[in-house]
Coordinates of N, CA and C in Angstrom, one line a residue:
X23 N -49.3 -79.3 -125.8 CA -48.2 -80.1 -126.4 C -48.8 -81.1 -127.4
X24 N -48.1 -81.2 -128.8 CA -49.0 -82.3 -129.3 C -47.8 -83.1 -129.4
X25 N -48.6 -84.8 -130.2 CA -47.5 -85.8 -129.8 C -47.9 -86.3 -131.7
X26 N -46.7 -87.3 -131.6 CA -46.5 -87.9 -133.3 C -47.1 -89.1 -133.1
X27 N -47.6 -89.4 -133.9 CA -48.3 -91.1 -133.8 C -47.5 -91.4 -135.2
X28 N -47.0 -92.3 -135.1 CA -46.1 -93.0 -136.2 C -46.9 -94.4 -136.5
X29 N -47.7 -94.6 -138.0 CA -48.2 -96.1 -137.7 C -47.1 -96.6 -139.2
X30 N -47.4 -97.7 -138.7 CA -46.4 -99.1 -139.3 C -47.6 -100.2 -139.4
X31 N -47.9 -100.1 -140.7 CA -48.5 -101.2 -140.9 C -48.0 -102.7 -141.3
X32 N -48.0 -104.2 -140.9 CA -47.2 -105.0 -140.7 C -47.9 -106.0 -140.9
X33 N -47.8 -107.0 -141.8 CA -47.8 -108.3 -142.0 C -47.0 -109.3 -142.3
X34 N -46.7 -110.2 -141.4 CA -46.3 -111.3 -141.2 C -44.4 -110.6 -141.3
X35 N -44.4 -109.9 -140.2 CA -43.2 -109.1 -139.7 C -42.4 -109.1 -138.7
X36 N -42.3 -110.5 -137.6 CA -42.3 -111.0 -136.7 C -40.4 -110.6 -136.5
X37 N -39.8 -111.2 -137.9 CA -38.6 -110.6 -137.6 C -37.9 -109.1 -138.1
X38 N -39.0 -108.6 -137.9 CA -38.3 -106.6 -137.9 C -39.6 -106.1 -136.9
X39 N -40.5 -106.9 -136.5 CA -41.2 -105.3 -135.7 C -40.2 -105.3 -134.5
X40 N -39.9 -105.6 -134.0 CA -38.5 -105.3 -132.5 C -37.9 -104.4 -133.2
X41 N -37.0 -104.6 -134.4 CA -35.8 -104.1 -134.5 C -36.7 -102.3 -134.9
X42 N -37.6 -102.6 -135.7 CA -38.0 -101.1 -136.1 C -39.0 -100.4 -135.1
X43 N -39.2 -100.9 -133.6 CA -39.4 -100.1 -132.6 C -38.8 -99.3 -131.9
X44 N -37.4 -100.2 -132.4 CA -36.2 -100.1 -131.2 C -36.0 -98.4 -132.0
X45 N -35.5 -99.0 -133.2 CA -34.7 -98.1 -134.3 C -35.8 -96.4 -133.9
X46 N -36.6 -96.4 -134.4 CA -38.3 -95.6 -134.5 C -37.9 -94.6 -133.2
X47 N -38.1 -95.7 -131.8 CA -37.6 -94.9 -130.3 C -36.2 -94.2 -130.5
X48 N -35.3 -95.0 -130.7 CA -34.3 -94.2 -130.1 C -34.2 -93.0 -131.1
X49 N -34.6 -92.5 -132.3 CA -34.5 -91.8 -133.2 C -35.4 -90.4 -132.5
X50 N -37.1 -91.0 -132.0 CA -37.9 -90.3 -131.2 C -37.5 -90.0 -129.8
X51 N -37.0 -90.5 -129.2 CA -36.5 -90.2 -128.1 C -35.3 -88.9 -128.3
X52 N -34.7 -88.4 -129.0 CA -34.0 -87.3 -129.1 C -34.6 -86.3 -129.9
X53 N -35.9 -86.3 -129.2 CA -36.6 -85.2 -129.8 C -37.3 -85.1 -128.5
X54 N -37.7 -83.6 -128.0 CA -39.0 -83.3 -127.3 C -40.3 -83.8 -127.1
X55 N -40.3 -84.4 -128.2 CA -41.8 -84.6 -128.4 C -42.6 -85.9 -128.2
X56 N -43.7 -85.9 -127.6 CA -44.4 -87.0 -126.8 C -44.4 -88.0 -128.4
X57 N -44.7 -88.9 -128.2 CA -44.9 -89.9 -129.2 C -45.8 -91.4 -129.2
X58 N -46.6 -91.9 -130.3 CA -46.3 -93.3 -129.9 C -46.0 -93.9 -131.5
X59 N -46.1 -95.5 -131.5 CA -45.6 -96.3 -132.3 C -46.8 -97.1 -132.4
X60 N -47.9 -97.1 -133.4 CA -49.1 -98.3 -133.3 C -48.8 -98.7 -135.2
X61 N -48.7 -100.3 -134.5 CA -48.3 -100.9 -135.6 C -49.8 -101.5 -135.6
X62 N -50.1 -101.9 -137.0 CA -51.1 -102.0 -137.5 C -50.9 -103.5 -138.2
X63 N -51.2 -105.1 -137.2 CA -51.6 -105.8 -137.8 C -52.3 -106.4 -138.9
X64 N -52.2 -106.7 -140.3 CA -53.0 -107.1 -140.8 C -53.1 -108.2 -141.5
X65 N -53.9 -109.0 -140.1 CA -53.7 -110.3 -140.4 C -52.9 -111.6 -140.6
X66 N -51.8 -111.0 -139.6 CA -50.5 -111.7 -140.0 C -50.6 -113.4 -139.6
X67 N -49.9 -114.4 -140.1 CA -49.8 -115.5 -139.5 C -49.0 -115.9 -138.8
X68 N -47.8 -115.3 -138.6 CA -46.9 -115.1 -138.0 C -47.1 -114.5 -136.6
X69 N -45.9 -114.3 -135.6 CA -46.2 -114.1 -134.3 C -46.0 -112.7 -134.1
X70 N -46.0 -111.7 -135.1 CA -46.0 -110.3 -135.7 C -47.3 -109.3 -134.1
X71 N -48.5 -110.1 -134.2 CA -49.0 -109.5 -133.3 C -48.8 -109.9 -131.8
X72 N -48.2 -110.8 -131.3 CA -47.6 -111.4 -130.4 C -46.5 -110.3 -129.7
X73 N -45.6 -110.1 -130.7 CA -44.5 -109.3 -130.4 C -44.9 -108.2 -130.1
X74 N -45.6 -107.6 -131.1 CA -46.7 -106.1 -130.7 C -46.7 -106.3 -129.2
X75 N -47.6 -107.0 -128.6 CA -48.4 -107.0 -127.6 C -47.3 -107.2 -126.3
X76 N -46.2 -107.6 -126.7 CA -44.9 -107.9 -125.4 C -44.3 -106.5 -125.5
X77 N -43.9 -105.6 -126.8 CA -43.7 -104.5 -126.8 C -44.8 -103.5 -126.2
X78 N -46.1 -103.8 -126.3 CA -46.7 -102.4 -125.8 C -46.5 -102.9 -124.0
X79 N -46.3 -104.2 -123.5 CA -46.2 -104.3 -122.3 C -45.0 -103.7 -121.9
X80 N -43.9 -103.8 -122.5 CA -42.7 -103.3 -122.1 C -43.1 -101.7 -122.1
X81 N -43.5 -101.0 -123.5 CA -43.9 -99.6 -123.3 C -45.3 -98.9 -123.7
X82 N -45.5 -98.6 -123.1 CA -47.0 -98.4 -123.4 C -47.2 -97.1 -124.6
X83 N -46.1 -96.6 -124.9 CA -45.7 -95.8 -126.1 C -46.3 -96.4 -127.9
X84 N -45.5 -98.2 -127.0 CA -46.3 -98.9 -128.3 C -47.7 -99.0 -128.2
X85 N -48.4 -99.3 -129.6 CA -49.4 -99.4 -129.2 C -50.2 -100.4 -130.4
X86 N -50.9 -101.0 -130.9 CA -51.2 -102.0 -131.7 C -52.4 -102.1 -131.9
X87 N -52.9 -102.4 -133.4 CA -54.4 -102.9 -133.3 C -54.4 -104.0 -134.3
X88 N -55.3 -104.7 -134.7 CA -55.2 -106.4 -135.0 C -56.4 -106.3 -135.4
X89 N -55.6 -107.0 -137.0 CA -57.2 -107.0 -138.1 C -57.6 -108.5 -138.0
X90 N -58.7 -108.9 -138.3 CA -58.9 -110.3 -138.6 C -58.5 -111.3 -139.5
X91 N -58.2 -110.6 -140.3 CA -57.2 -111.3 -141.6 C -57.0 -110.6 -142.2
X92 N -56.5 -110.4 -143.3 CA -55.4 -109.3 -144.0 C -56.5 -108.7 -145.0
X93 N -56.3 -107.3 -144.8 CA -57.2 -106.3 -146.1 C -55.8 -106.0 -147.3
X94 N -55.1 -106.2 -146.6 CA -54.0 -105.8 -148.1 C -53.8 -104.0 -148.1
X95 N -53.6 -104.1 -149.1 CA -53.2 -102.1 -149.6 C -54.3 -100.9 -149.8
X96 N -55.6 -101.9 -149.9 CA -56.5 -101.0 -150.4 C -57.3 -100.9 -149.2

């Protein structure tokens, strides 16, 4: 079985990473297929990786990694 990894890269996004987990799941959830959601801190100052880390507790589907300060686009 293979699974979708969806990444979302996110800076200083404290008020949409909830809403676009939620949105992401319930869209993934009517599908078969295993999944997860790893948003990709970069460097935010905001409580962006905060929320990450209460969402991966609620589902472990999320999943998160955390840059040290922001690399930007390149």
């Amino acid at each position: 079985m293979s699974m979708l990894s969806v990444v979302i890269p996110s800076y200083n996004e404290q008020e949409n990473i909830a809403r676009t987990a939620a949105a992401l799941a319930e869209i993934l959830k009517r599908t078969d297929m295993d999944y997860e959601l790893l948003f990709v801190d970069d460097g935010s100052k905001d409580s962006t990786l905060a929320i990450a880390r209460e969402l991966h507790r609620q589902d472990k589907r999320v999943r998160y990694i955390s840059f040290s300060r922001n690399f930007g686009k390149e």
